[in-house]
XYZ file of C-alpha atoms in Angstrom:
271
model
C 17.749 -4.061 -41.390
C 14.700 -2.107 -40.264
C 11.843 -4.297 -39.101
C 8.523 -3.058 -40.392
C 5.757 -2.994 -37.824
C 2.635 -4.737 -38.942
C -1.055 -3.906 -38.359
C -1.119 -6.107 -35.233
C 1.456 -3.880 -33.507
C -0.531 -0.713 -34.180
C -3.738 -2.442 -33.063
C -2.122 -3.475 -29.765
C -0.614 -0.006 -29.290
C -3.961 1.658 -29.957
C -5.749 -0.650 -27.528
C -3.103 0.020 -24.838
C -3.407 3.785 -25.286
C -7.203 3.519 -25.135
C -7.072 1.607 -21.846
C -4.563 4.100 -20.392
C -6.755 7.023 -21.428
C -9.834 5.295 -19.998
C -8.098 5.015 -16.621
C -6.165 8.285 -16.510
C -8.566 10.836 -18.045
C -11.136 10.662 -15.165
C -8.326 11.210 -12.651
C -7.024 14.221 -14.586
C -10.522 15.715 -14.834
C -11.054 15.219 -11.101
C -7.763 16.937 -10.287
C -8.564 19.839 -12.623
C -11.925 20.256 -10.888
C -10.060 20.795 -7.614
C -8.042 23.737 -8.945
C -10.745 25.603 -10.899
C -12.984 28.325 -9.543
C -16.148 26.643 -10.776
C -16.384 23.036 -11.922
C -19.486 23.590 -14.054
C -17.901 26.508 -15.908
C -14.655 24.595 -16.384
C -11.118 25.819 -16.948
C -12.459 29.092 -18.360
C -13.473 30.092 -14.809
C -9.786 30.307 -13.897
C -7.433 28.354 -11.669
C -7.256 28.637 -7.894
C -5.754 26.866 -4.894
C -8.577 27.993 -2.635
C -10.176 24.537 -2.505
C -6.847 22.852 -1.694
C -6.293 25.298 1.178
C -9.838 24.666 2.387
C -9.254 20.907 2.372
C -5.965 21.254 4.221
C -7.545 23.558 6.793
C -10.558 21.366 7.449
C -9.230 17.839 6.869
C -5.497 17.836 7.624
C -6.166 15.765 10.757
C -7.547 12.911 8.617
C -4.406 12.984 6.455
C -2.022 12.777 9.415
C -4.151 10.081 11.073
C -4.091 7.973 7.906
C -0.319 8.286 7.658
C 0.127 7.414 11.334
C -2.133 4.351 11.097
C -0.345 3.208 7.919
C 3.087 3.510 9.595
C 2.006 1.656 12.741
C 0.210 -0.933 10.590
C 3.434 -1.481 8.635
C 5.376 -1.949 11.879
C 2.816 -4.495 13.134
C 2.802 -6.473 9.891
C 6.616 -6.549 9.861
C 6.798 -7.844 13.438
C 4.055 -10.426 12.845
C 4.329 -11.214 9.150
C 8.066 -11.733 8.571
C 8.510 -14.333 11.368
C 5.270 -16.023 10.282
C 6.512 -16.266 6.698
C 9.828 -17.654 7.970
C 8.083 -20.396 9.932
C 5.814 -21.253 6.994
C 8.832 -21.450 4.665
C 10.819 -23.632 7.088
C 8.049 -26.135 7.804
C 6.117 -27.134 4.703
C 3.480 -29.380 6.275
C -0.255 -29.798 5.860
C -0.799 -27.761 9.018
C 1.319 -24.801 7.854
C -0.388 -24.829 4.446
C -3.779 -24.758 6.192
C -2.604 -21.836 8.367
C -1.388 -20.020 5.257
C -4.789 -20.372 3.624
C -6.591 -19.250 6.790
C -4.458 -16.107 6.890
C -5.910 -15.087 3.520
C -9.471 -15.170 4.888
C -9.559 -11.444 5.845
C -8.817 -10.623 2.190
C -11.528 -12.937 0.859
C -14.167 -11.737 3.334
C -15.734 -8.321 2.561
C -14.287 -5.525 4.651
C -17.705 -4.606 6.003
C -18.134 -8.140 7.382
C -14.729 -8.016 9.084
C -15.531 -4.608 10.562
C -18.879 -5.861 11.856
C -17.166 -8.858 13.474
C -14.690 -6.536 15.220
C -17.517 -4.317 16.466
C -19.446 -7.312 17.811
C -16.328 -8.721 19.524
C -14.733 -5.538 20.892
C -17.363 -2.828 20.524
C -18.141 -2.990 24.238
C -14.675 -1.697 25.126
C -15.535 2.002 24.971
C -12.006 3.357 25.233
C -10.751 0.946 22.591
C -13.778 1.377 20.335
C -13.349 5.140 20.087
C -9.581 5.144 19.522
C -7.578 4.929 16.309
C -6.193 1.593 17.549
C -9.559 0.016 16.735
C -9.094 0.969 13.078
C -5.492 -0.225 13.272
C -6.584 -3.743 14.248
C -8.800 -3.944 11.169
C -6.026 -2.675 8.916
C -3.535 -5.192 10.315
C -5.978 -8.049 9.751
C -6.531 -6.904 6.176
C -2.909 -6.222 5.207
C -1.040 -8.963 7.101
C -1.661 -11.636 4.408
C -0.015 -9.411 1.789
C 3.159 -9.102 3.864
C 3.254 -12.814 4.640
C 2.682 -13.847 1.013
C 5.317 -11.433 -0.323
C 8.020 -12.588 2.101
C 7.026 -16.245 1.791
C 7.323 -16.102 -1.997
C 10.933 -14.887 -1.745
C 11.904 -17.346 1.005
C 10.418 -20.244 -0.975
C 12.464 -19.292 -4.029
C 15.849 -19.485 -2.284
C 17.668 -22.435 -0.714
C 17.015 -21.244 2.825
C 18.133 -24.462 4.494
C 21.550 -24.450 2.813
C 22.133 -20.800 3.681
C 21.284 -21.357 7.339
C 23.351 -24.523 7.558
C 26.327 -22.674 6.100
C 25.942 -19.875 8.643
C 25.492 -22.379 11.490
C 28.655 -24.214 10.455
C 30.530 -20.936 10.949
C 29.176 -20.631 14.482
C 26.188 -18.311 13.914
C 23.359 -18.736 16.392
C 19.649 -18.575 15.548
C 19.226 -14.817 15.956
C 22.455 -14.095 14.115
C 21.298 -16.282 11.222
C 17.890 -14.656 11.207
C 19.125 -11.054 11.125
C 22.229 -11.500 8.954
C 21.138 -14.274 6.567
C 17.349 -14.593 6.417
C 16.332 -10.923 6.473
C 18.864 -9.705 3.866
C 17.835 -12.495 1.496
C 14.115 -11.674 1.769
C 14.631 -7.912 1.544
C 12.816 -7.602 -1.791
C 9.809 -9.477 -0.411
C 9.721 -7.278 2.697
C 9.826 -4.093 0.613
C 7.170 -5.380 -1.795
C 4.964 -6.292 1.153
C 5.602 -2.887 2.743
C 4.524 -1.194 -0.486
C 1.223 -3.065 -0.474
C 0.623 -2.648 3.271
C 1.120 1.126 3.248
C -0.931 1.788 0.126
C -3.759 -0.514 1.201
C -3.865 0.983 4.697
C -3.901 4.578 3.463
C -6.621 3.906 0.882
C -8.776 1.385 2.796
C -12.394 2.554 2.977
C -14.961 -0.248 3.354
C -13.754 -1.546 6.706
C -12.761 1.880 8.014
C -16.202 3.292 7.231
C -17.757 1.099 9.949
C -14.837 1.224 12.376
C -14.310 4.981 12.455
C -15.885 7.509 14.821
C -16.325 11.276 14.290
C -12.961 11.764 16.015
C -11.098 9.040 14.079
C -11.815 9.824 10.443
C -9.156 8.656 8.015
C -8.362 10.169 4.638
C -10.711 7.959 2.528
C -13.590 8.570 4.960
C -12.952 12.311 4.853
C -12.828 12.125 1.064
C -16.232 10.425 0.973
C -17.660 13.063 3.323
C -16.240 15.849 1.165
C -17.873 14.485 -1.969
C -21.169 13.797 -0.197
C -21.694 17.023 1.744
C -19.553 19.750 0.178
C -18.957 21.284 -3.222
C -17.554 19.051 -5.923
C -14.503 21.314 -6.142
C -13.666 20.568 -2.494
C -13.993 16.827 -3.013
C -11.780 17.023 -6.112
C -9.204 19.081 -4.213
C -9.255 16.364 -1.566
C -8.449 13.843 -4.316
C -5.540 16.049 -5.401
C -4.187 16.167 -1.844
C -4.509 12.380 -1.663
C -2.452 11.959 -4.832
C 0.173 14.450 -3.683
C 0.556 12.394 -0.530
C 0.444 8.840 -1.888
C 2.376 9.158 -5.176
C 5.709 10.281 -3.615
C 5.271 7.525 -1.034
C 4.811 4.925 -3.778
C 7.824 6.224 -5.696
C 9.982 6.101 -2.553
C 8.941 2.546 -1.722
C 9.513 1.466 -5.330
C 12.976 3.017 -5.223
C 13.878 1.241 -1.995
C 12.596 -2.081 -3.395
C 15.032 -1.981 -6.328
C 18.060 -4.230 -5.956
C 21.205 -2.215 -5.439
C 23.668 -2.498 -8.304
C 27.156 -3.511 -7.370
C 30.022 -1.166 -7.916
C 31.785 -1.685 -11.185
C 35.048 -3.499 -10.892
C 38.113 -1.445 -11.516
C 39.731 -2.090 -14.885
C 42.870 -4.135 -14.698
C 46.015 -2.138 -15.164
C 47.911 -2.779 -18.310
C 51.094 -4.667 -17.627
């Protein structure tokens, strides 16, 4: 029996398509502007990769710096965030809940305020202030709560105490339990947190705008400079380069975050 779709279905479908178009069309137009000879003339002026080459020639250092900071930021949040989430999941007390809420403060506070606080506290350290590590500290502060919350959500959903007690009864020490029981069971949370950390670090602008120096421009800062001081085609080409870099990264992280399907059992032989 064929179920007939009513007016409500078509209304919901139309609204969904409208929202998708509202979000996607500006991105498509921006990308097209980066591969046309003249934005004001439009597609009729012809396609070219000249602006993309110009962006890569003049701003490739900002792209590699953003990737490097994002990778190091991910490493820092893994080393700090996963053990922190483990402790918070193991000890559900008023103190740990207060610590958990305090860790979210960098997300609630505007990035400009956090950047200003870092400049006031550590701006006097000239070597540190002018290095990419200064930006890294801000990114770690901003992204660490996302890693902790993602891992904590998974650890809170499983019976962690029973799993550890079972491993301990078989003679597993603390580190063995942590690496062979805890980490595999919170793998999905770690990968989800990694997805957010990398994407947020690569695209973070507000905090980085105050923390950067002329020698430590990241990709979003370079993108803002391209739109502000160069031709619109160059800025749009910069957006295209950004998408070409971030989309495969998102797809890869999404693929790694999928649970692996078990091998199908072999069919029983007929007796």
